[in-house]
Tab-separated table of C-alpha atoms and ligand atoms in Angstrom:
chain	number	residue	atom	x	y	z
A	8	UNK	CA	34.853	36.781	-8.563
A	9	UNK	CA	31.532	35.652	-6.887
A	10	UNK	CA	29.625	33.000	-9.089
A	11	UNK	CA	26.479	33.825	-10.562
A	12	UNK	CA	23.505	32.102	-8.191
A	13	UNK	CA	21.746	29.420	-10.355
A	14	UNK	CA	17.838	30.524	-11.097
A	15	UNK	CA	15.290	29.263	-8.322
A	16	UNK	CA	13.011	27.018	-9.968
A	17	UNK	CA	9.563	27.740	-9.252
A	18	UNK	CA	6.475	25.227	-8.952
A	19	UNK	CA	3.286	27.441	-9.040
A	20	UNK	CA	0.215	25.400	-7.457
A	21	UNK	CA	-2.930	27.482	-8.478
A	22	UNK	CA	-0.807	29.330	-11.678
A	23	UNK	CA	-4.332	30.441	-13.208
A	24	UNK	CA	-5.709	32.498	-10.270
A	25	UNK	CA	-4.963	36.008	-8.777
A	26	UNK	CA	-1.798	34.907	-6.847
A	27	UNK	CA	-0.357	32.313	-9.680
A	28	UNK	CA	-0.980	35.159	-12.291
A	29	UNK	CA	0.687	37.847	-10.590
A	30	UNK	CA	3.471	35.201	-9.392
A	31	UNK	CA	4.229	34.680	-13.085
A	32	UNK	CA	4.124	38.572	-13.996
A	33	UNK	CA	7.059	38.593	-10.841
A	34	UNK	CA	8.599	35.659	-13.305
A	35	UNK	CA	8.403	37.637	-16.141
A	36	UNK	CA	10.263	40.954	-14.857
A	37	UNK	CA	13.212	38.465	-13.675
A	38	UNK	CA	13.753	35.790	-16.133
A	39	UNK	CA	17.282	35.703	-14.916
A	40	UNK	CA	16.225	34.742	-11.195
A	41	UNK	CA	13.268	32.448	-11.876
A	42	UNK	CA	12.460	29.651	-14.208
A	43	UNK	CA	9.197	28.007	-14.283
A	44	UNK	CA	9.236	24.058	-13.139
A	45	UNK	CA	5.572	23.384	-12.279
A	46	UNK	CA	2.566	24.867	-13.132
A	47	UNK	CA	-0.949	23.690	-11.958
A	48	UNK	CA	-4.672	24.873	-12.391
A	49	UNK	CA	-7.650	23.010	-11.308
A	50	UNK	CA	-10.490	23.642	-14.381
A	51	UNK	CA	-9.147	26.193	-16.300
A	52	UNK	CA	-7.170	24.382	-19.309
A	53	UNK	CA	-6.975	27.279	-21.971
A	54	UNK	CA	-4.945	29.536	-19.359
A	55	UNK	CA	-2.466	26.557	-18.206
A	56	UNK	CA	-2.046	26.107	-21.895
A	57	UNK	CA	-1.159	29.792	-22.707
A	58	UNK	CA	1.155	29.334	-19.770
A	59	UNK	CA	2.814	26.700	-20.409
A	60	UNK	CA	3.317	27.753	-23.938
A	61	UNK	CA	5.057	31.003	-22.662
A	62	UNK	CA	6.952	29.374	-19.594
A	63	UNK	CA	8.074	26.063	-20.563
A	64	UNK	CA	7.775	24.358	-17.672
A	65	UNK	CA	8.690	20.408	-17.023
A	66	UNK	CA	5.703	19.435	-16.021
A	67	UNK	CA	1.837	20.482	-15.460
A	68	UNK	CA	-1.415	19.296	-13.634
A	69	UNK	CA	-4.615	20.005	-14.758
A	70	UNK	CA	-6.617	19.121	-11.601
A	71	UNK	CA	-10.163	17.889	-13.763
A	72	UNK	CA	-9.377	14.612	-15.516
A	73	UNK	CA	-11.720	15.675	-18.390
A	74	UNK	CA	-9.464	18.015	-19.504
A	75	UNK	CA	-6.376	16.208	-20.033
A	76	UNK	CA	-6.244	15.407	-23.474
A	77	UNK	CA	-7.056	18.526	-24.430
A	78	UNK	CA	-4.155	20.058	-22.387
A	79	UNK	CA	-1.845	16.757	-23.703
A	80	UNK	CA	-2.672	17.554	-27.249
A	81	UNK	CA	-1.502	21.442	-27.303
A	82	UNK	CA	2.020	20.449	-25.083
A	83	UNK	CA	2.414	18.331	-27.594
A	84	UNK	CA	5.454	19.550	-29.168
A	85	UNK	CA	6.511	21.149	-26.104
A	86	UNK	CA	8.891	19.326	-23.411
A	87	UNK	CA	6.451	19.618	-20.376
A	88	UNK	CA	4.505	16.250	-19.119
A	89	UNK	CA	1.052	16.614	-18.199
A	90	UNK	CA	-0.633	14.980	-15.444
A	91	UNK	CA	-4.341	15.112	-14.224
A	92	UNK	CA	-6.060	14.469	-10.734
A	93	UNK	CA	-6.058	15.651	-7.009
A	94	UNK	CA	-3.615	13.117	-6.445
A	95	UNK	CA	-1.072	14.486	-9.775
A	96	UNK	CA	-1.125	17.561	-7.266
A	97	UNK	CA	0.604	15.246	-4.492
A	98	UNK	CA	3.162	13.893	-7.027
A	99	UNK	CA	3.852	16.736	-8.895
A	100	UNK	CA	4.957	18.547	-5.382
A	101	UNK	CA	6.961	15.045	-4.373
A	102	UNK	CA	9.209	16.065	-7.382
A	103	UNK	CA	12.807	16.778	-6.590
A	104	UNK	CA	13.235	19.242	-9.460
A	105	UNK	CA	11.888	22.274	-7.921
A	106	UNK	CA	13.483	24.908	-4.818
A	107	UNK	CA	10.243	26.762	-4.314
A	108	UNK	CA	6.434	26.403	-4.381
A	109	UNK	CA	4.374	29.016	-4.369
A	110	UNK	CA	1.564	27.663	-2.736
A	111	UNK	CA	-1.649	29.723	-4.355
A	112	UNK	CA	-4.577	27.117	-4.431
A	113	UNK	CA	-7.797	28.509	-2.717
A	114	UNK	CA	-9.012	26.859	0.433
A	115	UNK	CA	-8.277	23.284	2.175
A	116	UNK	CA	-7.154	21.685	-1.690
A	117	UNK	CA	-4.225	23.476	-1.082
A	118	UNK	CA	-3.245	21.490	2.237
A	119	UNK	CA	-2.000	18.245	0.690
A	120	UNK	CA	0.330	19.438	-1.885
A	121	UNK	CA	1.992	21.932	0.452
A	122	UNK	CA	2.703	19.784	3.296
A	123	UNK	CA	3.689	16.972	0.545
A	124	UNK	CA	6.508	20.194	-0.483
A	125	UNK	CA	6.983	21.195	3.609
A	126	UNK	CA	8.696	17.221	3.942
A	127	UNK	CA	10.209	17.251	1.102
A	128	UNK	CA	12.074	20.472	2.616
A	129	UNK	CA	11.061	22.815	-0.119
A	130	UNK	CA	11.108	26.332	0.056
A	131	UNK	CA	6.995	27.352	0.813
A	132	UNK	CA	5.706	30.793	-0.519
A	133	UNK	CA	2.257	30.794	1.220
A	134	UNK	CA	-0.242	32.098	-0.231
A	135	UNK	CA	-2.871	29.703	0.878
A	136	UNK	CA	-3.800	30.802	4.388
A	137	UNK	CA	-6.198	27.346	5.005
A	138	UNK	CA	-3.593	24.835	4.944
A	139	UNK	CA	-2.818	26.751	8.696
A	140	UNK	CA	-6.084	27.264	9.705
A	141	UNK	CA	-7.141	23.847	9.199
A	142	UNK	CA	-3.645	22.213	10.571
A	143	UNK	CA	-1.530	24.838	11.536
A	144	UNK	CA	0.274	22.685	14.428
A	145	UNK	CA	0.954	19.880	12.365
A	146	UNK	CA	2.375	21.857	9.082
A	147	UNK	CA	4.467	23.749	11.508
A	148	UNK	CA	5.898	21.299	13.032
A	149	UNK	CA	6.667	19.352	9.714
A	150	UNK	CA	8.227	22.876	8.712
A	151	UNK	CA	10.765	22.458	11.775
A	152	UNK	CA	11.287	18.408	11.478
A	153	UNK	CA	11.945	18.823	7.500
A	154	UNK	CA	13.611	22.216	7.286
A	155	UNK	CA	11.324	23.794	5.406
A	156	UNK	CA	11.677	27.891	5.341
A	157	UNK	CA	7.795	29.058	5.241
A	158	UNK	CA	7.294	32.717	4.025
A	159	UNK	CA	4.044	34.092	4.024
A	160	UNK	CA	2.906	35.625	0.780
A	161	UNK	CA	-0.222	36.778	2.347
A	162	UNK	CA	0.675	41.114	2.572
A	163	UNK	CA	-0.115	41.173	6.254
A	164	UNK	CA	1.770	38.422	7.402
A	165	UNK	CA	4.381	39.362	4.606
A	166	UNK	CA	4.517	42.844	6.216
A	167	UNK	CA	5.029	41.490	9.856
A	168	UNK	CA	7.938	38.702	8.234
A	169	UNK	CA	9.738	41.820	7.001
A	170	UNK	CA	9.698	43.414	10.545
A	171	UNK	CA	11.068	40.479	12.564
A	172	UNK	CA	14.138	40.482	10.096
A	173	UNK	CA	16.843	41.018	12.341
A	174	UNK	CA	14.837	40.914	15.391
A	175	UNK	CA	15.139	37.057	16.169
A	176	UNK	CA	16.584	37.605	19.683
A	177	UNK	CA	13.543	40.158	20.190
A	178	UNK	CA	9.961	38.568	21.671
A	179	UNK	CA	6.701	40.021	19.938
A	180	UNK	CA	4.793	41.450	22.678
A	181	UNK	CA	2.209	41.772	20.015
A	182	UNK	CA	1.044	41.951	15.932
A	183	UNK	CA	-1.618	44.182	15.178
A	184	UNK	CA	-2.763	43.102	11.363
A	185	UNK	CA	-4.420	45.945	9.416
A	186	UNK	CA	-8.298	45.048	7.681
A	187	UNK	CA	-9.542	47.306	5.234
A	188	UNK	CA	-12.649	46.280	6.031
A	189	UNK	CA	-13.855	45.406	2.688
A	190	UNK	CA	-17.029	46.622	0.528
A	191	UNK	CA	-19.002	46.856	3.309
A	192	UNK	CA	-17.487	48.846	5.957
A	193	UNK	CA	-19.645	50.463	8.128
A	194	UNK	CA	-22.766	48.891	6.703
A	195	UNK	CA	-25.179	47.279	9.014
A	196	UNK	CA	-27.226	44.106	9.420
A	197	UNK	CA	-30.343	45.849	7.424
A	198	UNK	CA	-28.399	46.729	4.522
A	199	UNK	CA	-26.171	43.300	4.214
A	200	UNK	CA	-29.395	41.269	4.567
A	201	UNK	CA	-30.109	42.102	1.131
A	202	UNK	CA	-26.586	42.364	-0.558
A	203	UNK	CA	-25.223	39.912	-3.465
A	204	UNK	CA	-22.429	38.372	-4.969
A	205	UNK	CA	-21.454	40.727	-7.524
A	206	UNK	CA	-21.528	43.536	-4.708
A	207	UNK	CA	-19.646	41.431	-2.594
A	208	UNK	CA	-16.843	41.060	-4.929
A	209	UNK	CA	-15.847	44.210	-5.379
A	210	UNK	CA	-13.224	45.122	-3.385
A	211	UNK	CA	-12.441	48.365	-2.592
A	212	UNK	CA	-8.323	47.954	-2.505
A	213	UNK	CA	-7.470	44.699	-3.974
A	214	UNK	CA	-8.608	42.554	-6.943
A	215	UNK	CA	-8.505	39.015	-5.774
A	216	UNK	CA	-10.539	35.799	-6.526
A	217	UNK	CA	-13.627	35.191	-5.436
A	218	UNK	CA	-13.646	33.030	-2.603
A	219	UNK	CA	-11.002	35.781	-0.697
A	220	UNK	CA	-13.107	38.374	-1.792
A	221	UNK	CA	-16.445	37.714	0.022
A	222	UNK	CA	-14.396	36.349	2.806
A	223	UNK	CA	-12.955	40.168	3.352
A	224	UNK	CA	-16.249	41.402	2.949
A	225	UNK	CA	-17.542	39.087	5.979
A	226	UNK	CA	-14.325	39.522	7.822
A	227	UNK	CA	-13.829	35.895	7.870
A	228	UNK	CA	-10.661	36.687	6.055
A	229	UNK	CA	-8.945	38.756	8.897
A	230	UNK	CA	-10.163	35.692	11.166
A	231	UNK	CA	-8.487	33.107	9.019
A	232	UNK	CA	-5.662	35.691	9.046
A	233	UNK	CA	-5.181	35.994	13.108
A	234	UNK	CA	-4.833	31.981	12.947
A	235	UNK	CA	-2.476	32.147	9.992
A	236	UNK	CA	-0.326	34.781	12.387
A	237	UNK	CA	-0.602	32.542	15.408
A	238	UNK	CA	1.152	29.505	13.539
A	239	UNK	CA	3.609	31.623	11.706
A	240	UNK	CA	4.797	33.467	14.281
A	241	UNK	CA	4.220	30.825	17.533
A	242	UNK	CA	1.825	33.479	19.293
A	243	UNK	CA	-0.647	33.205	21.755
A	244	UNK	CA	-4.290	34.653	20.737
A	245	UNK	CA	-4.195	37.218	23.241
A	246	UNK	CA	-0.800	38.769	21.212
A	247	UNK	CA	-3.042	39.427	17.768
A	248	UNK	CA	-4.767	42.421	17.195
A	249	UNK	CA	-6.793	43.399	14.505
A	250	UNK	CA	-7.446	47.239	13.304
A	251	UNK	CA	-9.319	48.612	10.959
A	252	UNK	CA	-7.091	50.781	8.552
A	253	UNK	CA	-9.304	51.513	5.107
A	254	UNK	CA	-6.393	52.616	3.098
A	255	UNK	CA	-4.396	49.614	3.294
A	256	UNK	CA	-1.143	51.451	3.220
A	257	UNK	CA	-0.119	49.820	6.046
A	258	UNK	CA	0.076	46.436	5.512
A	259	UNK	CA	0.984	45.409	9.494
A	260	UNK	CA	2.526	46.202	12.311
A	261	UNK	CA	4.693	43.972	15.215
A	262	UNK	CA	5.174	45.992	18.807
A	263	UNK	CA	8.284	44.480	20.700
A	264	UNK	CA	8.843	44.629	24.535
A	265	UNK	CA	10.133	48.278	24.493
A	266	UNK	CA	6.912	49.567	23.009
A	267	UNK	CA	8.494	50.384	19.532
A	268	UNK	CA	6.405	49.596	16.765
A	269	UNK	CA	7.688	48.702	13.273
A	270	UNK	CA	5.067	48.635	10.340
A	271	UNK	CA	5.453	47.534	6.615
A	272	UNK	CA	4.367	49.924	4.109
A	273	UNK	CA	3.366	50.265	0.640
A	274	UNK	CA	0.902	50.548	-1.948
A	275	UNK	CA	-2.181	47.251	-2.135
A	276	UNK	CA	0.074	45.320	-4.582
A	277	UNK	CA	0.718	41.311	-4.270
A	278	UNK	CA	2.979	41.558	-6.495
A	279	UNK	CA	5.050	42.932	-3.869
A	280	UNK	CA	4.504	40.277	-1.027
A	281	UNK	CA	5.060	37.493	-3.585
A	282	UNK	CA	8.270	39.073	-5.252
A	283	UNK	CA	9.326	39.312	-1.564
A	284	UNK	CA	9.011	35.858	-1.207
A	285	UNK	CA	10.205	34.263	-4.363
A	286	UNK	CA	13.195	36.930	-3.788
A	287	UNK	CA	13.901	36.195	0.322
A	288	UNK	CA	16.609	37.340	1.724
A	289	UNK	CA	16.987	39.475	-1.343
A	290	UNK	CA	14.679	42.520	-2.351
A	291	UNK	CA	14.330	42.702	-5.716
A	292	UNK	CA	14.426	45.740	-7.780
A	293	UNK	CA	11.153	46.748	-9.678
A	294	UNK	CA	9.356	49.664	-10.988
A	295	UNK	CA	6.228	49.031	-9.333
A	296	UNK	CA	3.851	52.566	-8.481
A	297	UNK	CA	5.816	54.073	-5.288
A	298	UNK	CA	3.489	55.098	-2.302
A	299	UNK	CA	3.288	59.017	-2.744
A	300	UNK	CA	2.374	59.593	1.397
A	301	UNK	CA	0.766	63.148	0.177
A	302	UNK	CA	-2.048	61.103	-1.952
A	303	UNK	CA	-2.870	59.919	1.737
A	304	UNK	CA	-3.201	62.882	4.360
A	305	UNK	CA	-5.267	61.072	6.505
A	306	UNK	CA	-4.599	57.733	7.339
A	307	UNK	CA	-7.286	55.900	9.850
A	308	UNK	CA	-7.783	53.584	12.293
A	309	UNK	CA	-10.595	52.384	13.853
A	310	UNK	CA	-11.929	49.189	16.182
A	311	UNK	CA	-13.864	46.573	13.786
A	312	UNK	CA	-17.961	46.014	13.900
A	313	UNK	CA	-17.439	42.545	15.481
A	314	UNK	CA	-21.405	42.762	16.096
A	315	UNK	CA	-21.976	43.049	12.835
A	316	UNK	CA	-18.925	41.335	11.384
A	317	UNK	CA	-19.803	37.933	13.439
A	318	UNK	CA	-17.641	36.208	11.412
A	319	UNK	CA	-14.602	37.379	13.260
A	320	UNK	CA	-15.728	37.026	16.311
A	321	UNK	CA	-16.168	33.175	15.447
A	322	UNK	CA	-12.787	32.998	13.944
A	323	UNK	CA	-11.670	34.492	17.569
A	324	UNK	CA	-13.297	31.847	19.177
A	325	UNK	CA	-11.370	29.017	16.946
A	326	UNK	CA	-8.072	30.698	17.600
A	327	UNK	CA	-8.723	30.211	21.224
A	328	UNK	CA	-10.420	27.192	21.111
A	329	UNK	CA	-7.593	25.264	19.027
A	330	UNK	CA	-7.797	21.860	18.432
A	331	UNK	CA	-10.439	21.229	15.450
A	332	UNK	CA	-12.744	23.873	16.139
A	333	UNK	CA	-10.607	26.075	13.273
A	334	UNK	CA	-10.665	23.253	10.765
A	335	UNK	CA	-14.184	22.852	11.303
A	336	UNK	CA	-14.736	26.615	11.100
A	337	UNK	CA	-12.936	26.817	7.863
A	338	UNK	CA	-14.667	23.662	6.121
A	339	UNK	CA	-18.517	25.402	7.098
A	340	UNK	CA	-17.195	28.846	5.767
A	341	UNK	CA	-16.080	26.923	2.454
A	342	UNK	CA	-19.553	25.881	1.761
A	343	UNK	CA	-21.315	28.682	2.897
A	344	UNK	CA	-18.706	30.807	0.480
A	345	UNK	CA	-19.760	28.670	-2.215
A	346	UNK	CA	-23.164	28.982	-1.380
A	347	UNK	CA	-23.071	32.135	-1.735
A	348	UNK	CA	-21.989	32.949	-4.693
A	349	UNK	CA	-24.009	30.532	-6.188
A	350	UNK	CA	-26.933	32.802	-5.073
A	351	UNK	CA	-28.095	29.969	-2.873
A	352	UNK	CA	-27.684	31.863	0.331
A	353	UNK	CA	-27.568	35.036	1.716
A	354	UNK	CA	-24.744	36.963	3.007
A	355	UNK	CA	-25.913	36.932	6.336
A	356	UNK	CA	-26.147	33.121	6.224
A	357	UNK	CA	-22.223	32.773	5.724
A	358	UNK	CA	-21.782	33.905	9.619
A	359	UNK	CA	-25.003	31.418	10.617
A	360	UNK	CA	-24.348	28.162	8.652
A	361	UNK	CA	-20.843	28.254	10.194
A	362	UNK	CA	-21.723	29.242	13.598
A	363	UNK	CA	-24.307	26.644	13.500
A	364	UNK	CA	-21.560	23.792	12.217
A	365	UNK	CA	-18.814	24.697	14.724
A	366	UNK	CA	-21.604	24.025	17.407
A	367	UNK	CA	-22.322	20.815	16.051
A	368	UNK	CA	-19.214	18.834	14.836
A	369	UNK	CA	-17.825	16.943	17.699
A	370	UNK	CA	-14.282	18.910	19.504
A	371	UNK	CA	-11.106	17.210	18.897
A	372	UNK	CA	-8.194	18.910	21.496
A	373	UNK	CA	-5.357	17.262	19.889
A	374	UNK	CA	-6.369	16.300	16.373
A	375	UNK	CA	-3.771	13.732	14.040
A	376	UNK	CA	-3.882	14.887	10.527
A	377	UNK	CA	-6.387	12.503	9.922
A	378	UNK	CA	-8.603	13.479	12.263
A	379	UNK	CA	-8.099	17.098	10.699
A	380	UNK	CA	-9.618	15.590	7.064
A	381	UNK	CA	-12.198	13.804	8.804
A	382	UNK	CA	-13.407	16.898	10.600
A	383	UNK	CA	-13.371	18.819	7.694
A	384	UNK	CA	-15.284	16.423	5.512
A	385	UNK	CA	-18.041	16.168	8.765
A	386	UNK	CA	-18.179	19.641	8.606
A	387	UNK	CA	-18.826	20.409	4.837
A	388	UNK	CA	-21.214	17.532	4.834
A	389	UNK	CA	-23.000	19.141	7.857
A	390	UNK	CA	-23.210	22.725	6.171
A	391	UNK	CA	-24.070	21.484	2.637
A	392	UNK	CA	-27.040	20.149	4.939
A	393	UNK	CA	-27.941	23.533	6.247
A	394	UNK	CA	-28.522	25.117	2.532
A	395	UNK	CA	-32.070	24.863	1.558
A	396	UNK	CA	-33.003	23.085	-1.884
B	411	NAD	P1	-8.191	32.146	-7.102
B	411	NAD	O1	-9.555	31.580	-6.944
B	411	NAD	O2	-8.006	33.332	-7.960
B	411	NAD	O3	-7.202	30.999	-7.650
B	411	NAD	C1	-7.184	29.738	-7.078
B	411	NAD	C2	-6.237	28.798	-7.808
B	411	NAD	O4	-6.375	27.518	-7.191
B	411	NAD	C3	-6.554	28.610	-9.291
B	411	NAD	O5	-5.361	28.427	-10.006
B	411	NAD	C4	-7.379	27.313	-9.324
B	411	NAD	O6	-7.204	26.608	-10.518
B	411	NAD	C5	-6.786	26.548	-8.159
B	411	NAD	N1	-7.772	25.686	-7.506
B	411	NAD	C6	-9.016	26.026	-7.083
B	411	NAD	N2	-9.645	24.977	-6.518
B	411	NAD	C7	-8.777	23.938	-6.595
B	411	NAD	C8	-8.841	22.566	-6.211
B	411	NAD	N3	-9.934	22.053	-5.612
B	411	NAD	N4	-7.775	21.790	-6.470
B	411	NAD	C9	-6.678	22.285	-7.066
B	411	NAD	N5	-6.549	23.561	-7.460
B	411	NAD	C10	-7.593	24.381	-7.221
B	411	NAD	O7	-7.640	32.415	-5.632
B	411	NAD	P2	-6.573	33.518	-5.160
B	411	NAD	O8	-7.283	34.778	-4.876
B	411	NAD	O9	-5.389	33.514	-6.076
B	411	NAD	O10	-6.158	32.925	-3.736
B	411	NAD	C11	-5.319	31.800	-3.614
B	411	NAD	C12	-4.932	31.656	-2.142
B	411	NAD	O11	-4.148	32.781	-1.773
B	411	NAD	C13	-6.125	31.636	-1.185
B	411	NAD	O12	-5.858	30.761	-0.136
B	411	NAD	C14	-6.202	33.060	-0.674
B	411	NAD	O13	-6.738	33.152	0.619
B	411	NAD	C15	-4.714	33.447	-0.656
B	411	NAD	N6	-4.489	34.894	-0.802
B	411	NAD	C16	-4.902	35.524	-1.928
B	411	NAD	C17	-4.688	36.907	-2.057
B	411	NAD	C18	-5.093	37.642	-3.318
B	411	NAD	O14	-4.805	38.826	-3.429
B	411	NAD	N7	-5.737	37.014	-4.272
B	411	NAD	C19	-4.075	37.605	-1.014
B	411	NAD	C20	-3.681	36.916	0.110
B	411	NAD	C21	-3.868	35.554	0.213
B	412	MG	MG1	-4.286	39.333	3.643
C-alpha cells in the first residue's frame, strides 16, 4: 500500500492581499494537503492576526515595526513567533521548515524574500511578476544553480505552464498571452485624461489589489507580463504576442513548430492558477463555477491600442532592450502607480513619468544584482522627482 504524502507546508509572503487570501481559501478546501508555516503582511495587523488565529502557523512577519506588539500580544497563547521588519521577510524565507512559498507581495519588496527561498531550493509559487521584471536573468539562473522548481501563479503564464506539460522535447515557436484589456478598453486619450482612481480600479473580470489593477487598466500589466514570459519560458521577445481577448476565458495560448496551438481555459478565477500551483504535478479536485461555453457565443480577439496604451509599447521596448532598462521601467511605474492613486497624478502621467525615467537613468547591459537595486532606487528617486508638490 502506497504511503500517504506528508502535507506541503506553505509560507505565504503577502497572506493579507488578493493572492495570499485566495491562497488560504485553496488551504482551507484541502486541509489534508496543506498546512500553514509562514504567514506575512506588510501593515495590515488585524488580518495577520485573524489568520494566524485560524491557521496556526510557526511563525509570522508583520513588515511595519510599529505593529509588533500588538500582533505579539494576540499570538500570545498561540505557538507562532512573530517577527517585524523588511529584513524578518529575508529570515523568515531562510527558514528550513517550509516546501513552498507562495510568493504574493506586490511589486520589487517581493524580490528579496523570493530569491532568499529560490537558494534555499524552495518550491516558488509566483505570484509576484516584478521580482522577473526587475532581475529576471539573475533569479533564473539562481532557479537552475539551486534547484528551485518556479511555477507561475500569474493565470497567463499559469495557462501557458499547463500547455508545455509534456511538451519538453517540443520548442515554442511562440506564446500569445490573452489581455482583457481592462476598464478602459477602447477608450481614448480624451476620455482617460480625465479618469480616476476609483474608475481605474474596477476591473471588469478580476478583483485584484490595487496596484495590479491600474496597471491592467494602463496595460503596463500585460508589459510586465511579456517579460515575466520571456524569463519563464527562456524566449526571445520576438516569440511573445499579446491579444486582446475581453472575456478572459482564455487564459493563454503556446503555438509549437507544427502550427498547433494549445490554450488553457477556464473561468477568471485565481483560485485556480494558485491551487494549480500549490497542487503541481497534481490537479486538485474542487467545486469551483465550471465554464458553461454557451454563456460565451462569441469569443473575441482583437490587436491592442498600443497608441493609446503607451505603456506597453514601453514595456516592449524593455523586453528588447534587457539589461536595466526593465528594472528601471518597473521602479518609475511603481511611483507613478502610487502616485496615482494618491490622486497626485493623472492617469495619463503613469505612461509619461516612466517614459521620461527610462530615458534618463543611465543603461546597464549586464547588471549584478546590485546594480539591479541601485537602478531601481535611481529610478524611484528620479520619478518621485517628476510628481509636482
Ligand atoms: P495586494 O496589494 O492585494 O497584496 C499585496 C500583499 O503584499 C499584501 O499582503 C501586503 O501586505 C504585502 N506587501 C505590500 N507591500 C509590501 C512591502 N513593501 N513589503 C512587504 N510586504 C508588502 O496585491 P495582489 O493583487 O495580491 O498582488 C500580489 C502580486 O501578485 C503582485 O505582484 C501582482 O502583480 C501579482 N498578481 C496578482 C493577481 C491578482 O489577481 N491579484 C494576479 C496575477 C498576479
Ligand atoms: Mg496576469
Amino acid at each position: 500500500m502506497a504511503l500517504e504524502s506528508p502535507k506541503k507546508r506553505v509560507a505565504i509572503f503577502g497572506s493579507t492581499g488578493s493572492i495570499g487570501t485566495q491562497a488560504l481559501d485553496v488551504i482551507r478546501s484541502n486541509k489534508d494537503l496543506f498546512e500553514v508555516e509562514i504567514l506575512t503582511a506588510h501593515t495590515n495587523e488585524e488580518l495577520l492576526i485573524a489568520q494566524s488565529l485560524e491557521f496556526n502557523p510557526n511563525a509570522v512577519v508583520i513588515g511595519d515595526p510599529a505593529k509588533y506588539e500588538k500582533v505579539k500580544q494576540a499570538l500570545s497563547s498561540a505557538d507562532t513567533k512573530v517577527f517585524a521588519g523588511e529584513q524578518a521577510l529575508e529570515e523568515a524565507a531562510d527558514f528550513d521548515t517550509y516546501d513552498i512559498m507562495i510568493a504574493a507581495i506586490v511589486g520589487f519588496a517581493g524580490l528579496k524574500p523570493t530569491l532568499k527561498a529560490v537558494e534555499k531550493g524552495k518550491v516558488i509559487a509566483l505570484a509576484n511578476k516584478e521580482t522577473l521584471v526587475v532581475a529576471g536573468d539573475i533569479v533564473m539562473q539562481k532557479a537552475i544553480e539551486f534547484r528551485s522548481p518556479i511555477i507561475p501563479v500569474d493565470s497567463e503564464h499559469s495557462a501557458i505552464f499547463q500547455c508545455l506539460v509534456g511538451e519538453s522535447r517540443n520548442p515554442i515557436e511562440r506564446i500569445i498571452l490573452t489581455a482583457s484589456g481592462g476598464p478602459f478598453l477602447g477608450k481614448k486619450p480624451n476620455f482617460l485624461v480625465n479618469v480616476k482612481r476609483d474608475h481605474a480600479l474596477q476591473h471588469p473580470n478580476w478583483s485584484m489589489g490595487a496596484k495590479i489593477s491600474v496597471d491592467s487598466a494602463t496595460l503596463m500589466n500585460k508589459g510586465l507580463e511579456m517579460i515575466e514570459a520571456k524569463w519563464l519560458f527562456n524566449l526571445n521577445p520576438n516569440q511573445i504576442e499579446v491579444v486582446i481577448h475581453s472575456q478572459s476565458v482564455i487564459h493563454s495560448m503556446v503555438q509549437f513548430e507544427d502550427g498547433s496551438m494549445k490554450a488553457q481555459m477556464g473561468l477568471p478565477d485565481m483560485k485556480l492558477p494558485i491551487q494549480y500551483a500549490l497542487g503541481f504535478p497534481k490537479r486538485i479536485k474542487n467545486d469551483f463555477p465550471r465554464l458553461n461555453f454557451k454563456r460565451y457565443p462569441n469569443l473575441s480577439f482583437e490587436e491592442p491600442d498600443y497608441k493609446t496604451f503607451r505603456n506597453l509599447s514601453l514595456a516592449i521596448e524593455a523586453l528588447q532592450c534587457g539589461g536595466n532598462k526593465a528594472c528601471v521601467m518597473n521602479a518609475a511605474n511603481e511611483i507613478a502607480v502610487w502616485a496615482f492613486l494618491k490622486n497626485r497624478i493623472g492617469f495619463l502621467d503613469i505612461t509619461a513619468m516612466v517614459e521620461k525615467t527610462m530615458n534618463a537613468i543611465k543603461f546597464i547591459e549586464k547588471p549584478t544584482l546590485q546594480e539591479y537595486f541601485d537602478s531601481d532606487g535611481e529610478a524611484r528617486n528620479f520619478a518621485a522627482s517628476l510628481i509636482k508638490l
